[in-house]
Amino acid sequence: MAALASLLLVAAAVHSAGCSPRPGAGLGPAALSSEHEFHFKSWMSQYNRVYDLEEYYYRLQIFIDNKKRIDQHNAGNHKFTMGLNEFSDMTFAEFRKHFLLTEPQNCSATMGSHLMRDGPYPDSVDWRKKGNYVTPVKNQGPCGSCWTFSTTGCLESVTAIATRKLPLLSEQQLVDCAQAFNNHGCSGGLPSQAFEYIKYNKGLMTEDDYPYTGRNGTCKFKAQLAAAFVKEVVNITKYDEMGMVDAVARLNPVSFAYEVTSDFMHYKDGVYSSTQCHNTTDMVNHAVLAVGYAEENGIPYWIVKNSWGPYWGQDGYFFIERGKNMCGLAACASYPLPLV
């Protein structure tokens, strides 16, 4: 929890630095109810937030706006609920800048190399329950490095399935070293391109040997310490969501990217769906890991591992509606074949 708190304080400092005149900066105590301040101060205590006076009233107004939106959503008839979390003092513009992919992503595999098999498939699959195949949820912090966590999560799992040994792999190596494969460190990248880097770089180090800093750095890869390797990169054909089902059901977890819109940062539980997001390859801005799928009240969904820490969503996971290419999630799914 201490590590999370320090990351959150860093996030608060980063997104408060260098702001132009703030829309809520002139808002004084008289305009705010004691109930609002009570909720905000309780939230500040929970997430170890500290502000100067101007910042306090600016963040309080954003918090109030976010809480109103959450309460309005939860009063409606939706498949998922929203809740306060560590991002509740941030506008979506701030959140997008620090936690999502900011470089345009060429996210497309028109004809993939994944070979489908005929079903039938199980009604539900969860690789977390099959054995020691999925590492704990990690926290990317205020760096658009989600693509590295999707990459390591998938390679960790496929390596464990092949060897029965679950490694903890280095996201920082990908942040620092994978630029030649059209990745951009804290500004974004794609798992498929990261798998290609690992394949041609001849390995990825462990988290212990190349620890995460959450910021761009110089490459410090040491070939003799490489701990996981990629034999081939498998792309699933663009928009082929049944191909994703086939891969997750038969083989292993699968990396994918999709578009996060403003309501998703407040996700708490249930099956996420949206009418605001796009389902095309050019709008994806976040990469995650599908570790399984199931169905709830007649709604099929993916079980997805995120990289915003274990206190966001459902212990760091979320469900997203399956079978509709929701938010473009079937635009560029991929996984590696491990070299063991």
GROMACS .gro file of C-alpha atoms in nm:
model
  340
    1MET     CA    1   0.000   0.000   0.000
    2ALA     CA    2   0.293   0.233   0.069
    3ALA     CA    3   0.421   0.187  -0.286
    4LEU     CA    4   0.077   0.265  -0.424
    5ALA     CA    5   0.054   0.575  -0.207
    6SER     CA    6   0.388   0.704  -0.332
    7LEU     CA    7   0.285   0.646  -0.694
    8LEU     CA    8  -0.040   0.831  -0.634
    9LEU     CA    9   0.144   1.123  -0.479
   10VAL     CA   10   0.373   1.129  -0.782
   11ALA     CA   11   0.066   1.124  -1.009
   12ALA     CA   12  -0.088   1.413  -0.817
   13ALA     CA   13   0.234   1.611  -0.841
   14VAL     CA   14   0.277   1.539  -1.211
   15HIS     CA   15  -0.076   1.628  -1.316
   16SER     CA   16  -0.078   1.943  -1.104
   17ALA     CA   17   0.250   2.079  -1.241
   18GLY     CA   18   0.252   2.349  -1.504
   19CYS     CA   19  -0.128   2.383  -1.533
   20SER     CA   20  -0.283   2.673  -1.719
   21PRO     CA   21  -0.541   2.879  -1.521
   22ARG     CA   22  -0.773   2.628  -1.358
   23PRO     CA   23  -1.148   2.640  -1.404
   24GLY     CA   24  -1.208   2.577  -1.033
   25ALA     CA   25  -0.923   2.785  -0.894
   26GLY     CA   26  -1.148   3.070  -0.782
   27LEU     CA   27  -1.399   2.848  -0.605
   28GLY     CA   28  -1.407   2.925  -0.234
   29PRO     CA   29  -1.534   2.737   0.073
   30ALA     CA   30  -1.869   2.918   0.075
   31ALA     CA   31  -1.967   2.757  -0.256
   32LEU     CA   32  -1.914   2.405  -0.127
   33SER     CA   33  -2.121   2.198   0.111
   34SER     CA   34  -1.976   2.036   0.420
   35GLU     CA   35  -2.095   1.700   0.284
   36HIS     CA   36  -1.883   1.743  -0.028
   37GLU     CA   37  -1.580   1.831   0.180
   38PHE     CA   38  -1.638   1.540   0.417
   39HIS     CA   39  -1.643   1.293   0.127
   40PHE     CA   40  -1.337   1.454  -0.030
   41LYS     CA   41  -1.135   1.461   0.292
   42SER     CA   42  -1.222   1.096   0.357
   43TRP     CA   43  -1.106   1.014   0.004
   44MET     CA   44  -0.786   1.218   0.054
   45SER     CA   45  -0.711   1.023   0.371
   46GLN     CA   46  -0.770   0.690   0.196
   47TYR     CA   47  -0.534   0.775  -0.090
   48ASN     CA   48  -0.279   0.983   0.105
   49ARG     CA   49  -0.337   1.302  -0.094
   50VAL     CA   50  -0.193   1.636   0.021
   51TYR     CA   51  -0.258   1.968  -0.158
   52ASP     CA   52  -0.186   2.335  -0.107
   53LEU     CA   53  -0.495   2.557  -0.067
   54GLU     CA   54  -0.542   2.645  -0.435
   55GLU     CA   55  -0.489   2.287  -0.544
   56TYR     CA   56  -0.729   2.166  -0.275
   57TYR     CA   57  -1.027   2.361  -0.411
   58TYR     CA   58  -0.939   2.277  -0.772
   59ARG     CA   59  -0.921   1.903  -0.695
   60LEU     CA   60  -1.231   1.922  -0.475
   61GLN     CA   61  -1.438   2.058  -0.764
   62ILE     CA   62  -1.314   1.783  -0.996
   63PHE     CA   63  -1.390   1.525  -0.727
   64ILE     CA   64  -1.744   1.660  -0.687
   65ASP     CA   65  -1.802   1.648  -1.064
   66ASN     CA   66  -1.672   1.291  -1.082
   67LYS     CA   67  -1.879   1.179  -0.783
   68LYS     CA   68  -2.196   1.328  -0.936
   69ARG     CA   69  -2.131   1.140  -1.257
   70ILE     CA   70  -2.069   0.816  -1.065
   71ASP     CA   71  -2.388   0.857  -0.860
   72GLN     CA   72  -2.596   0.937  -1.170
   73HIS     CA   73  -2.460   0.634  -1.353
   74ASN     CA   74  -2.525   0.401  -1.061
   75ALA     CA   75  -2.883   0.526  -1.030
   76GLY     CA   76  -2.949   0.416  -1.389
   77ASN     CA   77  -2.994   0.077  -1.549
   78HIS     CA   78  -2.643  -0.025  -1.652
   79LYS     CA   79  -2.446  -0.348  -1.679
   80PHE     CA   80  -2.160  -0.213  -1.466
   81THR     CA   81  -2.120   0.013  -1.166
   82MET     CA   82  -1.882   0.301  -1.111
   83GLY     CA   83  -1.703   0.397  -0.792
   84LEU     CA   84  -1.452   0.637  -0.643
   85ASN     CA   85  -1.091   0.529  -0.686
   86GLU     CA   86  -0.740   0.675  -0.691
   87PHE     CA   87  -0.822   0.872  -1.010
   88SER     CA   88  -1.123   1.056  -0.868
   89ASP     CA   89  -0.944   1.393  -0.837
   90MET     CA   90  -0.843   1.390  -1.205
   91THR     CA   91  -1.015   1.512  -1.520
   92PHE     CA   92  -1.025   1.260  -1.802
   93ALA     CA   93  -0.788   1.481  -2.001
   94GLU     CA   94  -0.531   1.453  -1.720
   95PHE     CA   95  -0.591   1.081  -1.684
   96ARG     CA   96  -0.555   1.023  -2.058
   97LYS     CA   97  -0.229   1.220  -2.069
   98HIS     CA   98  -0.060   1.021  -1.794
   99PHE     CA   99  -0.209   0.670  -1.805
  100LEU     CA  100  -0.307   0.598  -2.166
  101LEU     CA  101  -0.129   0.566  -2.499
  102THR     CA  102  -0.073   0.913  -2.641
  103GLU     CA  103   0.115   0.833  -2.962
  104PRO     CA  104  -0.116   0.721  -3.248
  105GLN     CA  105  -0.105   0.342  -3.266
  106ASN     CA  106  -0.107   0.154  -3.596
  107CYS     CA  107  -0.307  -0.126  -3.439
  108SER     CA  108  -0.394  -0.374  -3.710
  109ALA     CA  109  -0.339  -0.732  -3.821
  110THR     CA  110  -0.548  -0.763  -4.137
  111MET     CA  111  -0.472  -1.133  -4.172
  112GLY     CA  112  -0.328  -1.287  -3.859
  113SER     CA  113  -0.129  -1.605  -3.812
  114HIS     CA  114  -0.344  -1.763  -3.540
  115LEU     CA  115  -0.483  -2.098  -3.660
  116MET     CA  116  -0.840  -2.159  -3.546
  117ARG     CA  117  -0.960  -2.502  -3.440
  118ASP     CA  118  -1.320  -2.616  -3.448
  119GLY     CA  119  -1.507  -2.587  -3.116
  120PRO     CA  120  -1.693  -2.655  -2.905
  121TYR     CA  121  -1.541  -2.431  -2.640
  122PRO     CA  122  -1.605  -2.435  -2.265
  123ASP     CA  123  -1.869  -2.194  -2.138
  124SER     CA  124  -1.606  -2.026  -1.922
  125VAL     CA  125  -1.227  -2.019  -1.890
  126ASP     CA  126  -1.012  -1.853  -1.622
  127TRP     CA  127  -0.636  -1.906  -1.641
  128ARG     CA  128  -0.599  -1.778  -1.284
  129LYS     CA  129  -0.781  -2.091  -1.168
  130LYS     CA  130  -0.599  -2.340  -1.392
  131GLY     CA  131  -0.273  -2.320  -1.200
  132ASN     CA  132   0.007  -2.075  -1.124
  133TYR     CA  133  -0.010  -1.913  -1.467
  134VAL     CA  134  -0.093  -1.545  -1.403
  135THR     CA  135   0.125  -1.299  -1.212
  136PRO     CA  136  -0.025  -1.049  -0.963
  137VAL     CA  137  -0.171  -0.722  -1.091
  138LYS     CA  138   0.098  -0.457  -1.131
  139ASN     CA  139   0.078  -0.075  -1.135
  140GLN     CA  140   0.211   0.124  -1.430
  141GLY     CA  141   0.183   0.457  -1.244
  142PRO     CA  142   0.170   0.788  -1.437
  143CYS     CA  143   0.341   0.651  -1.750
  144GLY     CA  144   0.169   0.538  -2.070
  145SER     CA  145   0.340   0.200  -2.046
  146CYS     CA  146   0.030  -0.021  -2.034
  147TRP     CA  147   0.155  -0.195  -2.350
  148THR     CA  148   0.460  -0.324  -2.160
  149PHE     CA  149   0.243  -0.472  -1.882
  150SER     CA  150   0.016  -0.642  -2.134
  151THR     CA  151   0.330  -0.781  -2.300
  152THR     CA  152   0.497  -0.909  -1.983
  153GLY     CA  153   0.169  -1.048  -1.848
  154CYS     CA  154   0.117  -1.253  -2.163
  155LEU     CA  155   0.478  -1.373  -2.190
  156GLU     CA  156   0.482  -1.458  -1.819
  157SER     CA  157   0.172  -1.674  -1.868
  158VAL     CA  158   0.278  -1.853  -2.187
  159THR     CA  159   0.619  -1.923  -2.032
  160ALA     CA  160   0.454  -2.064  -1.718
  161ILE     CA  161   0.217  -2.281  -1.924
  162ALA     CA  162   0.515  -2.422  -2.113
  163THR     CA  163   0.758  -2.465  -1.821
  164ARG     CA  164   0.541  -2.469  -1.504
  165LYS     CA  165   0.760  -2.184  -1.376
  166LEU     CA  166   0.600  -1.836  -1.354
  167PRO     CA  167   0.856  -1.555  -1.405
  168LEU     CA  168   0.812  -1.187  -1.318
  169LEU     CA  169   0.938  -1.002  -1.626
  170SER     CA  170   1.068  -0.650  -1.680
  171GLU     CA  171   0.840  -0.379  -1.815
  172GLN     CA  172   1.119  -0.123  -1.781
  173GLN     CA  173   1.336  -0.302  -2.036
  174LEU     CA  174   1.056  -0.258  -2.290
  175VAL     CA  175   1.010   0.109  -2.195
  176ASP     CA  176   1.382   0.177  -2.237
  177CYS     CA  177   1.486  -0.054  -2.521
  178ALA     CA  178   1.205  -0.133  -2.768
  179GLN     CA  179   1.186   0.195  -2.964
  180ALA     CA  180   1.324   0.043  -3.286
  181PHE     CA  181   1.005  -0.163  -3.308
  182ASN     CA  182   0.777   0.143  -3.323
  183ASN     CA  183   0.725   0.169  -2.949
  184HIS     CA  184   0.752   0.495  -2.756
  185GLY     CA  185   0.822   0.421  -2.391
  186CYS     CA  186   0.585   0.613  -2.164
  187SER     CA  187   0.404   0.751  -2.470
  188GLY     CA  188   0.279   0.412  -2.585
  189GLY     CA  189   0.341   0.104  -2.793
  190LEU     CA  190   0.178  -0.225  -2.883
  191PRO     CA  191   0.223  -0.575  -2.738
  192SER     CA  192   0.266  -0.730  -3.084
  193GLN     CA  193   0.556  -0.493  -3.153
  194ALA     CA  194   0.702  -0.560  -2.808
  195PHE     CA  195   0.690  -0.936  -2.872
  196GLU     CA  196   0.879  -0.874  -3.198
  197TYR     CA  197   1.141  -0.677  -3.005
  198ILE     CA  198   1.187  -0.959  -2.753
  199LYS     CA  199   1.216  -1.213  -3.035
  200TYR     CA  200   1.487  -1.025  -3.224
  201ASN     CA  201   1.656  -0.890  -2.911
  202LYS     CA  202   1.694  -1.247  -2.787
  203GLY     CA  203   1.525  -1.211  -2.453
  204LEU     CA  204   1.364  -1.018  -2.172
  205MET     CA  205   1.511  -0.975  -1.825
  206THR     CA  206   1.328  -1.022  -1.496
  207GLU     CA  207   1.169  -0.745  -1.294
  208ASP     CA  208   1.428  -0.802  -1.020
  209ASP     CA  209   1.721  -0.759  -1.260
  210TYR     CA  210   1.567  -0.464  -1.446
  211PRO     CA  211   1.321  -0.297  -1.205
  212TYR     CA  212   1.040  -0.065  -1.303
  213THR     CA  213   1.084   0.313  -1.261
  214GLY     CA  214   0.776   0.438  -1.445
  215ARG     CA  215   0.970   0.683  -1.663
  216ASN     CA  216   1.174   0.674  -1.982
  217GLY     CA  217   1.538   0.575  -1.941
  218THR     CA  218   1.842   0.450  -2.130
  219CYS     CA  219   1.857   0.083  -2.228
  220LYS     CA  220   2.040  -0.136  -1.976
  221PHE     CA  221   1.967  -0.481  -2.124
  222LYS     CA  222   2.218  -0.755  -2.038
  223ALA     CA  223   2.186  -1.058  -2.265
  224GLN     CA  224   2.334  -1.293  -2.006
  225LEU     CA  225   2.045  -1.209  -1.770
  226ALA     CA  226   1.765  -1.270  -2.022
  227ALA     CA  227   1.501  -1.491  -1.856
  228ALA     CA  228   1.222  -1.531  -2.115
  229PHE     CA  229   1.231  -1.565  -2.491
  230VAL     CA  230   0.993  -1.544  -2.789
  231LYS     CA  231   1.004  -1.796  -3.073
  232GLU     CA  232   0.724  -1.648  -3.283
  233VAL     CA  233   0.464  -1.371  -3.257
  234VAL     CA  234   0.105  -1.473  -3.328
  235ASN     CA  235  -0.141  -1.206  -3.438
  236ILE     CA  236  -0.514  -1.275  -3.440
  237THR     CA  237  -0.690  -1.152  -3.754
  238LYS     CA  238  -0.834  -0.803  -3.716
  239TYR     CA  239  -1.184  -0.802  -3.560
  240ASP     CA  240  -1.187  -1.182  -3.523
  241GLU     CA  241  -1.316  -1.203  -3.167
  242MET     CA  242  -1.388  -1.576  -3.202
  243GLY     CA  243  -1.019  -1.617  -3.277
  244MET     CA  244  -0.950  -1.461  -2.939
  245VAL     CA  245  -1.197  -1.703  -2.775
  246ASP     CA  246  -1.025  -1.994  -2.949
  247ALA     CA  247  -0.681  -1.884  -2.828
  248VAL     CA  248  -0.785  -1.816  -2.469
  249ALA     CA  249  -0.989  -2.138  -2.448
  250ARG     CA  250  -0.722  -2.369  -2.591
  251LEU     CA  251  -0.385  -2.207  -2.546
  252ASN     CA  252  -0.316  -1.911  -2.316
  253PRO     CA  253  -0.409  -1.555  -2.216
  254VAL     CA  254  -0.408  -1.301  -2.500
  255SER     CA  255  -0.292  -0.938  -2.517
  256PHE     CA  256  -0.530  -0.687  -2.669
  257ALA     CA  257  -0.581  -0.312  -2.703
  258TYR     CA  258  -0.901  -0.106  -2.696
  259GLU     CA  259  -1.030   0.248  -2.647
  260VAL     CA  260  -1.076   0.383  -2.295
  261THR     CA  261  -1.331   0.665  -2.266
  262SER     CA  262  -1.407   0.880  -1.962
  263ASP     CA  263  -1.653   0.647  -1.787
  264PHE     CA  264  -1.402   0.360  -1.778
  265MET     CA  265  -1.163   0.535  -1.538
  266HIS     CA  266  -1.443   0.510  -1.276
  267TYR     CA  267  -1.521   0.139  -1.340
  268LYS     CA  268  -1.588  -0.061  -1.022
  269ASP     CA  269  -1.753  -0.392  -1.115
  270GLY     CA  270  -1.998  -0.561  -1.351
  271VAL     CA  271  -1.971  -0.605  -1.728
  272TYR     CA  272  -1.841  -0.290  -1.894
  273SER     CA  273  -2.000  -0.175  -2.219
  274SER     CA  274  -2.010   0.165  -2.387
  275THR     CA  275  -2.194   0.352  -2.657
  276GLN     CA  276  -1.930   0.627  -2.659
  277CYS     CA  277  -1.617   0.436  -2.759
  278HIS     CA  278  -1.514   0.344  -3.113
  279ASN     CA  279  -1.455  -0.007  -3.246
  280THR     CA  280  -1.185   0.076  -3.499
  281THR     CA  281  -0.811   0.012  -3.500
  282ASP     CA  282  -0.710   0.379  -3.501
  283MET     CA  283  -0.869   0.477  -3.168
  284VAL     CA  284  -0.719   0.222  -2.927
  285ASN     CA  285  -0.538   0.384  -2.634
  286HIS     CA  286  -0.488   0.110  -2.372
  287ALA     CA  287  -0.344  -0.243  -2.374
  288VAL     CA  288  -0.441  -0.519  -2.130
  289LEU     CA  289  -0.452  -0.901  -2.096
  290ALA     CA  290  -0.750  -1.132  -2.143
  291VAL     CA  291  -0.705  -1.415  -1.891
  292GLY     CA  292  -1.043  -1.577  -1.950
  293TYR     CA  293  -1.407  -1.535  -2.038
  294ALA     CA  294  -1.750  -1.619  -1.894
  295GLU     CA  295  -2.114  -1.510  -1.902
  296GLU     CA  296  -2.330  -1.323  -1.649
  297ASN     CA  297  -2.709  -1.280  -1.673
  298GLY     CA  298  -2.692  -1.377  -2.038
  299ILE     CA  299  -2.413  -1.127  -2.113
  300PRO     CA  300  -2.086  -1.283  -2.238
  301TYR     CA  301  -1.772  -1.105  -2.118
  302TRP     CA  302  -1.395  -1.114  -2.109
  303ILE     CA  303  -1.202  -1.141  -1.780
  304VAL     CA  304  -0.925  -0.883  -1.814
  305LYS     CA  305  -0.612  -0.806  -1.615
  306ASN     CA  306  -0.536  -0.433  -1.600
  307SER     CA  307  -0.219  -0.248  -1.491
  308TRP     CA  308  -0.363   0.023  -1.264
  309GLY     CA  309  -0.285  -0.161  -0.940
  310PRO     CA  310  -0.487  -0.409  -0.732
  311TYR     CA  311  -0.715  -0.143  -0.578
  312TRP     CA  312  -0.879  -0.036  -0.905
  313GLY     CA  313  -1.186  -0.220  -1.040
  314GLN     CA  314  -1.226  -0.580  -0.922
  315ASP     CA  315  -0.891  -0.628  -0.749
  316GLY     CA  316  -0.722  -0.485  -1.056
  317TYR     CA  317  -0.938  -0.676  -1.307
  318PHE     CA  318  -1.244  -0.583  -1.511
  319PHE     CA  319  -1.509  -0.753  -1.722
  320ILE     CA  320  -1.589  -0.617  -2.069
  321GLU     CA  321  -1.869  -0.731  -2.297
  322ARG     CA  322  -1.765  -1.006  -2.537
  323GLY     CA  323  -1.880  -1.075  -2.892
  324LYS     CA  324  -1.934  -0.714  -3.005
  325ASN     CA  325  -1.576  -0.595  -3.061
  326MET     CA  326  -1.650  -0.360  -2.770
  327CYS     CA  327  -1.433  -0.047  -2.791
  328GLY     CA  328  -1.223  -0.212  -3.064
  329LEU     CA  329  -1.091  -0.489  -2.837
  330ALA     CA  330  -1.059  -0.731  -3.131
  331ALA     CA  331  -0.860  -0.483  -3.341
  332CYS     CA  332  -0.512  -0.615  -3.268
  333ALA     CA  333  -0.498  -0.913  -3.032
  334SER     CA  334  -0.174  -1.112  -3.011
  335TYR     CA  335   0.032  -1.356  -2.808
  336PRO     CA  336   0.386  -1.500  -2.830
  337LEU     CA  337   0.504  -1.856  -2.870
  338PRO     CA  338   0.771  -1.896  -2.601
  339LEU     CA  339   1.118  -2.024  -2.675
  340VAL     CA  340   1.196  -2.263  -2.389
   0.00000   0.00000   0.00000
